[in-house]
GROMACS .gro file of C-alpha atoms in nm:
model
  117
    1MET     CA    1  -0.003   0.001   0.001
    2MET     CA    2   0.279   0.248   0.100
    3VAL     CA    3   0.474   0.159  -0.215
    4LYS     CA    4   0.177   0.229  -0.438
    5ILE     CA    5   0.119   0.572  -0.272
    6LYS     CA    6   0.494   0.654  -0.314
    7SER     CA    7   0.483   0.562  -0.682
    8ILE     CA    8   0.173   0.773  -0.741
    9ILE     CA    9   0.343   1.074  -0.572
   10GLN     CA   10   0.660   1.017  -0.775
   11THR     CA   11   0.455   1.003  -1.097
   12ALA     CA   12   0.272   1.319  -1.009
   13ARG     CA   13   0.596   1.508  -0.932
   14GLN     CA   14   0.747   1.385  -1.263
   15SER     CA   15   0.435   1.501  -1.452
   16ILE     CA   16   0.452   1.844  -1.282
   17ARG     CA   17   0.814   1.883  -1.371
   18GLU     CA   18   0.752   1.796  -1.734
   19THR     CA   19   0.459   2.034  -1.747
   20PHE     CA   20   0.675   2.325  -1.613
   21LYS     CA   21   0.947   2.239  -1.862
   22LEU     CA   22   0.697   2.251  -2.146
   23LEU     CA   23   0.559   2.578  -2.016
   24GLN     CA   24   0.911   2.727  -2.027
   25GLN     CA   25   0.907   2.679  -2.407
   26PHE     CA   26   0.586   2.888  -2.432
   27LYS     CA   27   0.664   3.141  -2.156
   28TRP     CA   28   0.625   3.455  -2.373
   29TYR     CA   29   0.297   3.329  -2.524
   30VAL     CA   30   0.159   3.242  -2.174
   31ALA     CA   31   0.284   3.578  -2.034
   32PHE     CA   32   0.108   3.764  -2.321
   33ASP     CA   33  -0.213   3.569  -2.253
   34ALA     CA   34  -0.190   3.638  -1.880
   35ALA     CA   35  -0.130   4.011  -1.940
   36VAL     CA   36  -0.436   4.043  -2.160
   37PHE     CA   37  -0.639   3.839  -1.919
   38ALA     CA   38  -0.528   4.060  -1.630
   39LEU     CA   39  -0.628   4.371  -1.826
   40LEU     CA   40  -0.975   4.223  -1.901
   41LEU     CA   41  -1.015   4.119  -1.538
   42TRP     CA   42  -0.925   4.469  -1.422
   43ASP     CA   43  -1.176   4.617  -1.659
   44GLN     CA   44  -1.436   4.370  -1.523
   45LEU     CA   45  -1.365   4.449  -1.161
   46ASN     CA   46  -1.364   4.826  -1.221
   47PRO     CA   47  -1.653   4.902  -1.449
   48PRO     CA   48  -1.781   5.261  -1.512
   49GLU     CA   49  -2.039   5.380  -1.264
   50LYS     CA   50  -2.418   5.322  -1.329
   51ASP     CA   51  -2.479   5.689  -1.376
   52SER     CA   52  -2.179   5.748  -1.604
   53PRO     CA   53  -2.247   5.941  -1.915
   54LEU     CA   54  -2.066   5.668  -2.109
   55TRP     CA   55  -2.391   5.458  -2.132
   56LYS     CA   56  -2.580   5.533  -2.446
   57SER     CA   57  -2.353   5.826  -2.541
   58GLU     CA   58  -2.217   5.919  -2.880
   59SER     CA   59  -1.862   5.852  -2.773
   60THR     CA   60  -1.911   5.475  -2.758
   61LEU     CA   61  -1.968   5.464  -3.132
   62GLY     CA   62  -2.279   5.245  -3.095
   63LEU     CA   63  -2.094   4.948  -2.936
   64TRP     CA   64  -2.345   4.688  -2.830
   65ASN     CA   65  -2.211   4.627  -2.472
   66TYR     CA   66  -2.229   4.998  -2.374
   67GLN     CA   67  -2.606   5.010  -2.340
   68ASN     CA   68  -2.601   4.975  -1.958
   69GLN     CA   69  -2.374   4.850  -1.682
   70GLU     CA   70  -2.540   4.507  -1.642
   71LEU     CA   71  -2.493   4.426  -2.010
   72TYR     CA   72  -2.133   4.554  -1.991
   73LEU     CA   73  -2.052   4.327  -1.695
   74GLN     CA   74  -2.222   4.020  -1.840
   75SER     CA   75  -2.040   4.063  -2.174
   76GLY     CA   76  -1.719   4.095  -1.982
   77LYS     CA   77  -1.785   3.765  -1.807
   78TYR     CA   78  -1.837   3.602  -2.136
   79ILE     CA   79  -1.514   3.744  -2.279
   80LEU     CA   80  -1.316   3.620  -1.975
   81THR     CA   81  -1.473   3.278  -2.007
   82ILE     CA   82  -1.383   3.262  -2.378
   83PHE     CA   83  -1.018   3.368  -2.294
   84VAL     CA   84  -0.987   3.096  -2.026
   85LEU     CA   85  -1.122   2.836  -2.268
   86PHE     CA   86  -0.882   2.935  -2.541
   87PHE     CA   87  -0.594   2.926  -2.285
   88LEU     CA   88  -0.699   2.573  -2.190
   89ILE     CA   89  -0.716   2.468  -2.558
   90GLY     CA   90  -0.363   2.611  -2.607
   91THR     CA   91  -0.222   2.435  -2.309
   92SER     CA   92  -0.369   2.104  -2.421
   93ASN     CA   93  -0.208   2.139  -2.759
   94MET     CA   94   0.137   2.235  -2.639
   95ARG     CA   95   0.294   1.886  -2.639
   96ASN     CA   96   0.168   1.745  -2.963
   97HIS     CA   97   0.085   2.055  -3.175
   98PRO     CA   98   0.316   2.340  -3.065
   99LEU     CA   99   0.246   2.560  -3.369
  100ILE     CA  100  -0.126   2.540  -3.314
  101ALA     CA  101  -0.079   2.610  -2.948
  102LYS     CA  102   0.123   2.924  -3.026
  103LEU     CA  103  -0.146   3.045  -3.265
  104ILE     CA  104  -0.413   2.984  -2.998
  105PHE     CA  105  -0.209   3.174  -2.736
  106LEU     CA  106  -0.199   3.466  -2.974
  107PHE     CA  107  -0.577   3.472  -2.996
  108PRO     CA  108  -0.601   3.813  -2.825
  109LEU     CA  109  -0.399   3.966  -3.107
  110TYR     CA  110  -0.650   3.834  -3.359
  111ILE     CA  111  -0.955   3.960  -3.190
  112GLY     CA  112  -0.788   4.295  -3.101
  113TRP     CA  113  -0.694   4.330  -3.470
  114LEU     CA  114  -1.053   4.263  -3.575
  115GLY     CA  115  -1.167   4.518  -3.322
  116ILE     CA  116  -1.402   4.288  -3.131
  117LEU     CA  117  -1.282   4.398  -2.785
   0.00000   0.00000   0.00000
């Protein structure tokens, strides 16, 4: 019984070491994703006030999520969820498909270029 537990712990440690070595190869991609996620999270945690003139003003250029604060916060939650899912897809592809993983980690650049955010 004790030998089995030790082998499980050793296997877990080896797997964690391999994962961190693999993440070292993608450190700039992961750092870029983390920075964009942090900015989005900051925006989600510090939204404009409910009585801000930003809502339904001409300066928002008719963006759909600037109708009211509730809609803005909910759309921010959806965007954060999408970013987390793309991050998980990227990490699951790092070992077998590194080029696809790099492209997925650069997802914020693509949607920023398209002007979706």
